[in-house]
XYZ file of C-alpha atoms in Angstrom:
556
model
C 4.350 78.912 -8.062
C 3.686 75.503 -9.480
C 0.552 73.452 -9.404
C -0.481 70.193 -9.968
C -2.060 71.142 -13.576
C 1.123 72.506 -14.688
C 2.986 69.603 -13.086
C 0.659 67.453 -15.157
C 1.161 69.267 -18.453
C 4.791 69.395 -18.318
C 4.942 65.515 -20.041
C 2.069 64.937 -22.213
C 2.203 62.294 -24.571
C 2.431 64.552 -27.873
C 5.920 65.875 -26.953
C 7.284 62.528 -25.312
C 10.042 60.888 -28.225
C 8.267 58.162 -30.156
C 9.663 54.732 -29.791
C 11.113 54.801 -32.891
C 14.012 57.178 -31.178
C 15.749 54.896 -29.725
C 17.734 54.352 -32.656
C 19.383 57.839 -32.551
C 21.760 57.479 -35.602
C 19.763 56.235 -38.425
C 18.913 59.404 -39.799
C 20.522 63.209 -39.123
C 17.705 64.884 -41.103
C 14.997 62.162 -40.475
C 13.868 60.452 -36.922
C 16.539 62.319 -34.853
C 16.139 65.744 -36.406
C 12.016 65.362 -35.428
C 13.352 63.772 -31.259
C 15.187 66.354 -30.901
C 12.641 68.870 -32.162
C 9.806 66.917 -29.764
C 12.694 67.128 -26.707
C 12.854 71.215 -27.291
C 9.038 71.363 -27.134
C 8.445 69.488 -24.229
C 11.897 71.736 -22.661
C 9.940 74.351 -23.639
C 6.681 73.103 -21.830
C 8.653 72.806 -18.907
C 9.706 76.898 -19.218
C 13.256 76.492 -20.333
C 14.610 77.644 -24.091
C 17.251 75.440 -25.145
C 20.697 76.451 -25.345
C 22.948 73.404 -25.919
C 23.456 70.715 -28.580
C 21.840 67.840 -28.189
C 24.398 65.586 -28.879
C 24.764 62.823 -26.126
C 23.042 59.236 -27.410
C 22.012 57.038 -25.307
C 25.367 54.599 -25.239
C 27.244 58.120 -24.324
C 25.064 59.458 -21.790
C 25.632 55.693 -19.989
C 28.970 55.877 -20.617
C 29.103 59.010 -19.583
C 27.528 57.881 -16.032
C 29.711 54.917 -16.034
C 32.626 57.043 -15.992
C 31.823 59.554 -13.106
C 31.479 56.102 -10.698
C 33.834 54.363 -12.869
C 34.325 51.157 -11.189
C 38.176 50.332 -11.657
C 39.070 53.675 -9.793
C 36.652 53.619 -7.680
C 37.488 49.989 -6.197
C 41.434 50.966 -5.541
C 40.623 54.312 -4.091
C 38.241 52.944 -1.805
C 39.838 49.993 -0.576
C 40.964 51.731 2.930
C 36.688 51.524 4.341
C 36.079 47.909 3.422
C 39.412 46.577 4.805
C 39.579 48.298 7.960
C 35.642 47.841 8.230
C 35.228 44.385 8.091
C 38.135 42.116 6.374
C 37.189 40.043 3.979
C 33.380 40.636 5.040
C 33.702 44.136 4.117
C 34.647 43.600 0.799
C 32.572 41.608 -0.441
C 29.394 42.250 1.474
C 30.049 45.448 2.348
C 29.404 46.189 -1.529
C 26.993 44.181 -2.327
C 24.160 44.840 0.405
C 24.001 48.693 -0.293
C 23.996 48.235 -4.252
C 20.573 46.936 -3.586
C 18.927 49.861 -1.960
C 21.263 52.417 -3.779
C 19.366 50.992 -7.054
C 15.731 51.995 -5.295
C 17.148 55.845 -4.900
C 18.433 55.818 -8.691
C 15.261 54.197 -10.074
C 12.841 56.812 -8.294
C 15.524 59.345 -9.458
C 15.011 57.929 -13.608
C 11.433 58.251 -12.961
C 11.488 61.800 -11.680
C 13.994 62.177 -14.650
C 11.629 60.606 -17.453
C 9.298 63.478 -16.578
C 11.122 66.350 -16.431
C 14.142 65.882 -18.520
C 16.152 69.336 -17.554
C 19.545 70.397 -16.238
C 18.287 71.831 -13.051
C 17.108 67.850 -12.350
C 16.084 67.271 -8.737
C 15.622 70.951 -7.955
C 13.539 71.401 -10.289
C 11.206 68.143 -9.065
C 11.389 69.426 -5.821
C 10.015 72.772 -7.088
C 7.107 70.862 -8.514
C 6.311 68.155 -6.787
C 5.816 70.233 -3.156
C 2.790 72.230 -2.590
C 2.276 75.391 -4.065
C 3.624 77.333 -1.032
C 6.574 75.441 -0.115
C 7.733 74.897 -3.421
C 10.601 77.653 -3.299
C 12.159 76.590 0.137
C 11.919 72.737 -1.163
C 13.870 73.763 -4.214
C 16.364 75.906 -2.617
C 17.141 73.589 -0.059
C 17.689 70.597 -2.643
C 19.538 72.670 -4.963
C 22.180 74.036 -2.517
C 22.485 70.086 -1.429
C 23.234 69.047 -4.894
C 25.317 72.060 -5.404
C 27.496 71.463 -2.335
C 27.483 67.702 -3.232
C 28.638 67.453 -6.704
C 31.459 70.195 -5.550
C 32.902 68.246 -2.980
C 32.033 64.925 -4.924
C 34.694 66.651 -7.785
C 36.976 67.624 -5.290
C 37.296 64.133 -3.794
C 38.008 62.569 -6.867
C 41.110 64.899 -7.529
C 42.681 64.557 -4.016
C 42.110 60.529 -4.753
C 43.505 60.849 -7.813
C 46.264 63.072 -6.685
C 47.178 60.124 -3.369
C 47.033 57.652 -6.637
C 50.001 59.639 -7.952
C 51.010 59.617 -4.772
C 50.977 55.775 -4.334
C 52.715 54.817 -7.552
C 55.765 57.486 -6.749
C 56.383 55.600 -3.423
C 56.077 52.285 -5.673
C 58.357 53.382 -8.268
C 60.882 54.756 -6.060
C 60.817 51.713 -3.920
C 59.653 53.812 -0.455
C 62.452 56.079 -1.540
C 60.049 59.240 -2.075
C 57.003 59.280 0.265
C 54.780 62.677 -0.846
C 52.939 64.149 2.422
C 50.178 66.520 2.454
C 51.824 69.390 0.681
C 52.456 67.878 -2.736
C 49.727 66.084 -2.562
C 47.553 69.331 -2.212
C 49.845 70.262 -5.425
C 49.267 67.439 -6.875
C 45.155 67.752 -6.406
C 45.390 71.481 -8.254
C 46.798 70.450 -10.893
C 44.486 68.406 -11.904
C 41.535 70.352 -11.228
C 43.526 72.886 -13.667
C 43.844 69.863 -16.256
C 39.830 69.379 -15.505
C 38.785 72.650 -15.720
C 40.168 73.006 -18.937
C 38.978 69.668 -20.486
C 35.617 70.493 -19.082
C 35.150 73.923 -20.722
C 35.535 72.329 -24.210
C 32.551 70.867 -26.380
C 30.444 68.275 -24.416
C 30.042 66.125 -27.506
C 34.075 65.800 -28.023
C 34.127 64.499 -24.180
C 31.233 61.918 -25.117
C 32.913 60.582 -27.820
C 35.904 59.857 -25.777
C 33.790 58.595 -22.982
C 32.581 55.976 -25.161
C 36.073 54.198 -25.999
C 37.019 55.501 -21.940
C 34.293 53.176 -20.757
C 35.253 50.268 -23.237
C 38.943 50.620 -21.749
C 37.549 50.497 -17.897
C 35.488 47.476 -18.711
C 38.165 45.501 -19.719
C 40.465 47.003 -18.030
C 38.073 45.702 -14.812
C 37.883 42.498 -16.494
C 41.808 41.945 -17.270
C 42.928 43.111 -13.613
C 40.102 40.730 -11.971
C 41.792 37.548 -13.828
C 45.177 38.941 -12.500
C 44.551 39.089 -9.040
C 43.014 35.477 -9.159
C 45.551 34.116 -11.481
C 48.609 35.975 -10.009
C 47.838 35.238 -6.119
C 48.865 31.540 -6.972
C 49.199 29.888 -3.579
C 48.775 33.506 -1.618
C 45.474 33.079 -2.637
C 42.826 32.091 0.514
C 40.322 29.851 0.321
C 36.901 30.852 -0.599
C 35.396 30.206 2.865
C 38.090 32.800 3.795
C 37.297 35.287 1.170
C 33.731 35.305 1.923
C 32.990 34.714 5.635
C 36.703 36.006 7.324
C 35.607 39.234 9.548
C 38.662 41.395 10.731
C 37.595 44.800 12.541
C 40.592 47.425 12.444
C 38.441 50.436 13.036
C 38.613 50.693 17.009
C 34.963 50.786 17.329
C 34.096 47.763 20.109
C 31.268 46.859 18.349
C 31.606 44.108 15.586
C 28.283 45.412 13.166
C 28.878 48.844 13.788
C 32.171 48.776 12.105
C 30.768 46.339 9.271
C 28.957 49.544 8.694
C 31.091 51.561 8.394
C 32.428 49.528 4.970
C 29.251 50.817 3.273
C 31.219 54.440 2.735
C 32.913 52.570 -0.291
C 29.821 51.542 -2.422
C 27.562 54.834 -1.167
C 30.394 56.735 -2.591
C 30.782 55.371 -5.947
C 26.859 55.590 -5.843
C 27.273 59.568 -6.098
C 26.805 61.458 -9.307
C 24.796 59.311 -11.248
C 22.177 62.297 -11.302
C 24.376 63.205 -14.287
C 21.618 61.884 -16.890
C 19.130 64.266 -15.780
C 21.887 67.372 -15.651
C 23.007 66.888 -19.160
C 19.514 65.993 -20.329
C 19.152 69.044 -22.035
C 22.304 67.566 -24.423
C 20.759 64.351 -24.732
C 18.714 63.281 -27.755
C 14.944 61.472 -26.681
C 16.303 62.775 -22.983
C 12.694 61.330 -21.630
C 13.675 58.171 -22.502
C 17.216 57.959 -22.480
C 18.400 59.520 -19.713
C 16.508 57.629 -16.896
C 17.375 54.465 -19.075
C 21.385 55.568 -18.930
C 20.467 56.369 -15.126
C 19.680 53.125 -13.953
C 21.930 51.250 -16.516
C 25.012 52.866 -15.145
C 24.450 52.294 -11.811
C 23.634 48.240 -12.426
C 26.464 48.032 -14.407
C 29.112 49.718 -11.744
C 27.377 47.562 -9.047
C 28.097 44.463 -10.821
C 31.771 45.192 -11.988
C 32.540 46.284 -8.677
C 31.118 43.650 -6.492
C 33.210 40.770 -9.381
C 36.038 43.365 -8.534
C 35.734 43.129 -4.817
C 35.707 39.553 -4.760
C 38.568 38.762 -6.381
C 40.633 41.609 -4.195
C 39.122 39.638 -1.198
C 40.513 36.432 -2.739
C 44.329 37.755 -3.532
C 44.485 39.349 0.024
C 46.708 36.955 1.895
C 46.842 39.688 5.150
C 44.751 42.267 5.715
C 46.779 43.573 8.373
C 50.122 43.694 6.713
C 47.924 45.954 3.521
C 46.473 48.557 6.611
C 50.455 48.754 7.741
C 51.323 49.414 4.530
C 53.038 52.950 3.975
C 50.468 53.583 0.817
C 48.350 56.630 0.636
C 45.851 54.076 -1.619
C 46.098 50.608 0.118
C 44.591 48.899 -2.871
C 48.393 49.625 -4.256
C 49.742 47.597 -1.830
C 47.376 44.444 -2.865
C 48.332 45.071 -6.914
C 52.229 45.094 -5.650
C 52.290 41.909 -3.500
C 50.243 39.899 -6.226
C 51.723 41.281 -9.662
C 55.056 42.967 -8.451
C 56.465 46.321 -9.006
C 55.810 46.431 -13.118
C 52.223 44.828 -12.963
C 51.452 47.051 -10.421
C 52.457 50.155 -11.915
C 50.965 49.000 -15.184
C 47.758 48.343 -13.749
C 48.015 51.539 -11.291
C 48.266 53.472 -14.595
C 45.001 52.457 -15.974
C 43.326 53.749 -12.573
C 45.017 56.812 -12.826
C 43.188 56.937 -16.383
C 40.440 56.128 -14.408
C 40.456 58.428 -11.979
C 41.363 61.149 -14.542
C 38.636 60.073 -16.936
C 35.966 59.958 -14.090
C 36.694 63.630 -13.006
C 36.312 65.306 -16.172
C 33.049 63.444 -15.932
C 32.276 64.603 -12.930
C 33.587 68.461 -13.542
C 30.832 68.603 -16.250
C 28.025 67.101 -13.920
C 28.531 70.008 -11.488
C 29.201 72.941 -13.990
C 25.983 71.783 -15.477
C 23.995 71.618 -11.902
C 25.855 75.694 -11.005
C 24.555 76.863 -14.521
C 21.014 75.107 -13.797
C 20.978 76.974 -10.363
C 22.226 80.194 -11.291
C 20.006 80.323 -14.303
C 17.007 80.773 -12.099
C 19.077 83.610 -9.926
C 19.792 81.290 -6.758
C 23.776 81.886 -6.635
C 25.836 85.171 -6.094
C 26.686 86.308 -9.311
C 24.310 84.464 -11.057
C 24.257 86.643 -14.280
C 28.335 84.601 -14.541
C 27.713 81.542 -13.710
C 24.693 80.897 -16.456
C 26.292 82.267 -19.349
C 27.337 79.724 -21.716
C 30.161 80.212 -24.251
C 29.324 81.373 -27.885
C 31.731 78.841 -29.620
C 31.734 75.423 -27.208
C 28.410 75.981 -26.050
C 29.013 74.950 -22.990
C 29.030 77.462 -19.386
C 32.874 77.601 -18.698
C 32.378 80.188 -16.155
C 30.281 77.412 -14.466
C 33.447 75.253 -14.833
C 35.692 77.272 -13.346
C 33.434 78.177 -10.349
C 33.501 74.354 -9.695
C 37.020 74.211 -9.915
C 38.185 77.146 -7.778
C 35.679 76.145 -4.810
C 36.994 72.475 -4.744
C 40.117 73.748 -4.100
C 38.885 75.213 -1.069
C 37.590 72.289 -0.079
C 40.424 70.276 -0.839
C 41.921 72.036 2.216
C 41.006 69.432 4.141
C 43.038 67.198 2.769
C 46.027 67.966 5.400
C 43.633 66.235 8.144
C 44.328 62.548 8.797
C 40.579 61.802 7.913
C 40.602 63.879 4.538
C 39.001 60.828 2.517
C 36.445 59.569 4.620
C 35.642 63.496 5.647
C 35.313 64.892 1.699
C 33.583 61.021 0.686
C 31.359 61.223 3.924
C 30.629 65.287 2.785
C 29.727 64.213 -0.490
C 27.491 61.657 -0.361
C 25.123 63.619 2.911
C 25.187 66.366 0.877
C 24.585 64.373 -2.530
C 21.441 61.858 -0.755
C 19.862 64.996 0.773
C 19.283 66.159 -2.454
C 18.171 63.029 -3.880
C 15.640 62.033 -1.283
C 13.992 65.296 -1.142
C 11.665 64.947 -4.209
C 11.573 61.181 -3.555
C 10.076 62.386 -0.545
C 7.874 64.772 -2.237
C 6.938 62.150 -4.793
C 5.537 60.184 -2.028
C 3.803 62.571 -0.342
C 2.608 65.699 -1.928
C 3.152 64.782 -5.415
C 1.554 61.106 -4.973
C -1.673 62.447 -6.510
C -0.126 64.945 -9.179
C 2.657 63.467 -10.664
C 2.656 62.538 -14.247
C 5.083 59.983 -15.230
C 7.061 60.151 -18.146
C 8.234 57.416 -20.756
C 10.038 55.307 -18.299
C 7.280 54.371 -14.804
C 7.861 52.284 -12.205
C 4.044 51.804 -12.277
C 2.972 50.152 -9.102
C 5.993 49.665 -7.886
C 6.636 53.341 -7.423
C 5.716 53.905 -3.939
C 7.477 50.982 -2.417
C 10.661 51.988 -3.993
C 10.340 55.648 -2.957
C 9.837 54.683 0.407
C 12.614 52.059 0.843
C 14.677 54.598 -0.353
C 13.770 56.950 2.169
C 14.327 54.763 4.854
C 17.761 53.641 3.356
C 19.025 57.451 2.980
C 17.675 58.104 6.341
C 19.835 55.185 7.980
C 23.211 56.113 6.098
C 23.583 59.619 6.914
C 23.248 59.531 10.116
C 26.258 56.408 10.205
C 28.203 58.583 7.979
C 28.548 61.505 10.216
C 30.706 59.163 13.072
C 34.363 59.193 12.540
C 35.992 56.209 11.395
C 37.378 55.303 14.454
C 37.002 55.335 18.299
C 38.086 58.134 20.274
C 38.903 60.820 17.431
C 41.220 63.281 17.832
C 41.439 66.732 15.673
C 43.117 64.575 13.189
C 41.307 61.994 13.107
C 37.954 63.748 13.317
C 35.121 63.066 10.629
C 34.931 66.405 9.311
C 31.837 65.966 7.125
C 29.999 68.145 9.488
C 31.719 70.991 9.009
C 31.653 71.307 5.563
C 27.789 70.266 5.516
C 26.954 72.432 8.207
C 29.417 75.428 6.708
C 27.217 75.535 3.639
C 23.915 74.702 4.719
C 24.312 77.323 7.331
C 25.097 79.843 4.922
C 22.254 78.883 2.300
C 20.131 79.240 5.917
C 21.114 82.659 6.299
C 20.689 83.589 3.416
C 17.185 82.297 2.600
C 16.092 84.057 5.873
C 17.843 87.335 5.106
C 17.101 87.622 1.578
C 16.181 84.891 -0.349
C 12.824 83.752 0.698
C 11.625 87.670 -0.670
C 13.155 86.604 -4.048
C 13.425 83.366 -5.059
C 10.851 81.652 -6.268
C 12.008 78.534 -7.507
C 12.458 77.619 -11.636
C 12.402 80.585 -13.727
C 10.912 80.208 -16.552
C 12.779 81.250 -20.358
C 10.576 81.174 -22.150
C 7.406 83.138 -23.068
C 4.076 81.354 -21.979
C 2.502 80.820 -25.313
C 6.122 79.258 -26.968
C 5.563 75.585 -25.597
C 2.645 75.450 -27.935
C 3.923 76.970 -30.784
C 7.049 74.382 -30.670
C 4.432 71.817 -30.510
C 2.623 72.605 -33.633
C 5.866 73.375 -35.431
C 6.805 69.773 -34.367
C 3.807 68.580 -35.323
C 4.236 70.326 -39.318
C 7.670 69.046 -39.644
C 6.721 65.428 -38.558
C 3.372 65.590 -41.138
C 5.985 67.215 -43.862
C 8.354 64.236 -43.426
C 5.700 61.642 -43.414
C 3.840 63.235 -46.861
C 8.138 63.134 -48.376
C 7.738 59.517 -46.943
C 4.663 58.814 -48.400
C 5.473 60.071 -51.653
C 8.445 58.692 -52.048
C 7.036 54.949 -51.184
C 4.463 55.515 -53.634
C 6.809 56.581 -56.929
C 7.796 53.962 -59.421
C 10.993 51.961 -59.149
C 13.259 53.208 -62.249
């Protein structure tokens, strides 16, 4: 059981990163040695021994968010909601109004983050920010959301990635080949194989390479958004066109209801962005950098995306003839008409890199929430899922866990709806999980939390509760099908697969669980947090005396 005293000693200042760690390279044996010894103690206050490197900076662990909502993939994968949903309208506005409130969730989300850097993340807030006697059931309930969530989040990216295959075959046959549902299931193993085994190697390697990744996307972004401007030449519309034409293909009478309906393309690149607090226990000065990478990434995609959107909106001469397209991806269909068949497939390349990129990303996000949850006994085979690998130090039977249940979920991928069901699934699942300690924050925890490094101060509240409201409003509008009149094809299936897992996490709690579980279990002995603080404390007073010393000897 937690209390507010414990919730309150879990950040105090002593084991918080000094400012000087935000330079994380300057010195292996100096400043970053003592962060990282200050981020163990105050793991370590928190009841967790750590068990990874700590090798994500802050420029990785942002590029590292960057790339699970990567923006060029996720603009040409998502291109189906705002065109259908609104025309030109959708596009552009259709992005931008969301990114606003989206930014309220992730900034009450860095906060949270700032103060309890660990991998179990928003369970583990829920778990201490609600009262003593509801803190189990809070942090069940937001850890099977996150769980379910970041699954079906991963498996959505492969089947995307897999109709992206899809896409440029038809385009570099000429319409010749047209894959259907089978190979494109195929397709969406393989590369959860291909993930699963990129994703059980050493994090740091995967940083590294996110790094030059995210410097590809961004100009990547940048070169394709001149293209589509440049390229349209006089298939270009005007700009009253691009920014005020409003086209509703969805079969829903109702002109703002189907505007709606565009937000499922920002809301679902705003998913996974809770990676800075899951790989916080791999992240040097996590208090401070991880909330810092949190917020950053998210500005940064909602930027790159809405300059993105725009110029799509601009080089779309007809909407209609891109829905009649025969493209799994219409956003293929836009790159063909304005660059032709070898800029398109040049460009459809890099967001296949994208897409590729953004779900080893993503694979690691959701091994690192199973291994969280199944460290503190809350999966079935538990004592599997949390073991992490002698020699990569990483939890690859966490990995593989993630893999083989997104291909189950990737069955639903032979329904007509398959991408609006698994983004729709996602994101509930996903925001559930988010908003519950926001909520808690607010309400239970409004007297007992204990920021960390990075506050929202006064500001706090308002943006907890705006993001409440905003959550509360977009999962209801993302459980309607998108269109009128569905059919077992065309149904929005993201009730099922919410429903199928909460009801099962239900069952369980009331069968079993609730005589068990707890909530965070702690790993670590009761009197440890304060012996890492006054070893922390030597080691800093030992370099500072070496310092000292060596200031105060004569120049040869």
């Amino acid at each position: 059981m937690s209390t507010g005293k414990e919730l309150e000693s879990g950040a105090t200042p002593s084991l918080v990163p000094k400012p000087q760690a935000w330079d994380l390279r300057r010195d292996e044996h100096g400043d970053l040695a003592a962060v990282k010894r200050a981020d163990n103690a105050l793991l370590a206050k928190l009841g967790y021994r750590n068990v990874f490197n700590r090798d994500l900076s802050l420029l990785e662990l942002t590029t590292f968010v960057f790339s699970v909502m990567g923006t060029l993939g996720a603009v040409s994968v998502e291109m189906s909601f705002p065109l259908v949903a609104g025309g030109h309208v959708g596009m552009v506005f259709g992005w931008i109004i969301p990114c606003f409130f989206a930014m309220t969730v992730a900034a009450s989300l860095a906060e949270l983050t700032s103060a309890m850097p660990t991998s179990g993340g928003l369970y583990y807030f829920s778990a201490k920010l609600a009262p003593s006697g509801w803190a189990p059931l809070a942090s069940w309930i937001t850890g099977w959301a996150n769980i379910t969530g970041q699954v079906v989040l991963m498996a959505s990216i492969d089947f995307t990635l897999a109709q992206t295959i899809a896409t440029a075959v038809n385009v570099g046959s000429d319409g010749a080949i047209v894959l259907g549902s089978g190979p494109t299931f195929g397709i969406t193993m393989l590369m959860l194989v291909s993930h699963g085994i990129v994703c059980s190697t050493a994090t740091a390697l995967l940083a590294r390479l996110n790094v030059y990744y995210a410097i590809f996307n961004i100009g990547s972004t940048v070169a394709v958004l001149i293209a589509l401007l440049v390229c349209s030449g006089e298939n270009r519309v005007s700009t009253t066109t691009a920014f005020t034409k409003f086209e509703n293909h969805t079969g829903w009478a109702n002109n703002g209801f189907a505007f709606l309906l565009s937000f499922y393309a920002p809301m679902w690149t705003f998913t996974g962005y809770d990676a800075a607090a899951h790989l916080s226990e791999e992240t040097t000065g996590a208090a401070r950098v991880a909330p810092i990478a949190m917020v950053a990434g998210v500005g940064f995609t909602a930027i790159c995306g809405w300059l993105l959107f725009i110029a799509a909106s601009f080089a779309t001469a007809s909407i209609p003839d891109v829905i009649a397209a025969d493209f799994p991806m219409p956003m293929g269909k836009i790159y063909l008409d304005v660059l032709g068949k070898k800029g398109m497939l040049t460009v459809w390349s890099c967001v296949i890199l994208a897409g590729w990129v953004g779900g080893a990303a993503q694979g690691i996000d959701a091994s690192r929430v199973v291994f969280a949850f199944a460290r503190d006994n809350a999966l079935p085979g538990s004592r599997w899922w949390k073991q992490v690998h002698p020699r990569t130090r990483t939890p690859v039977n966490a990995v593989w866990l993630v893999m083989g249940s997104c291909a189950v979920f990737s069955l639903v991928g032979f329904s007509a709806t398959a991408l609006s069901s698994l983004a729709g699934a996602s994101v509930i699942a996903l925001y559930i999980s988010y908003i519950t300690p926001i909520v808690l924050r607010v309400t239970s925890g409004r007297k007992t939390f204990k920021p960390g490094p990075f506050s929202l101060g006064r500001w706090s509240m308002t943006s907890g509760i705006i993001a409440i409201a905003w959550v509360s409003f977009f999962m209801v509008l993302f459980m309607f099908p998108p269109g009128a009149h569905p059919t077992a094809q065309t149904m929005n299936y993201t009730v099922v697969i919410i429903m199928g897992v909460f009801v099962f996490a239900s069952l369980w709690w009331i069968i079993s669980a609730h005589r068990w579980f707890r909530g965070p279990v702690r790993t670590i002995d009761e009197q440890e947090p304060a012996e890492f603080e006054e070893k922390e404390k030597e080691a800093t007073q030992i370099e500072e005396r070496e310092v000292s010393r060596e200031s105060s000897e004569p120049e040869q």
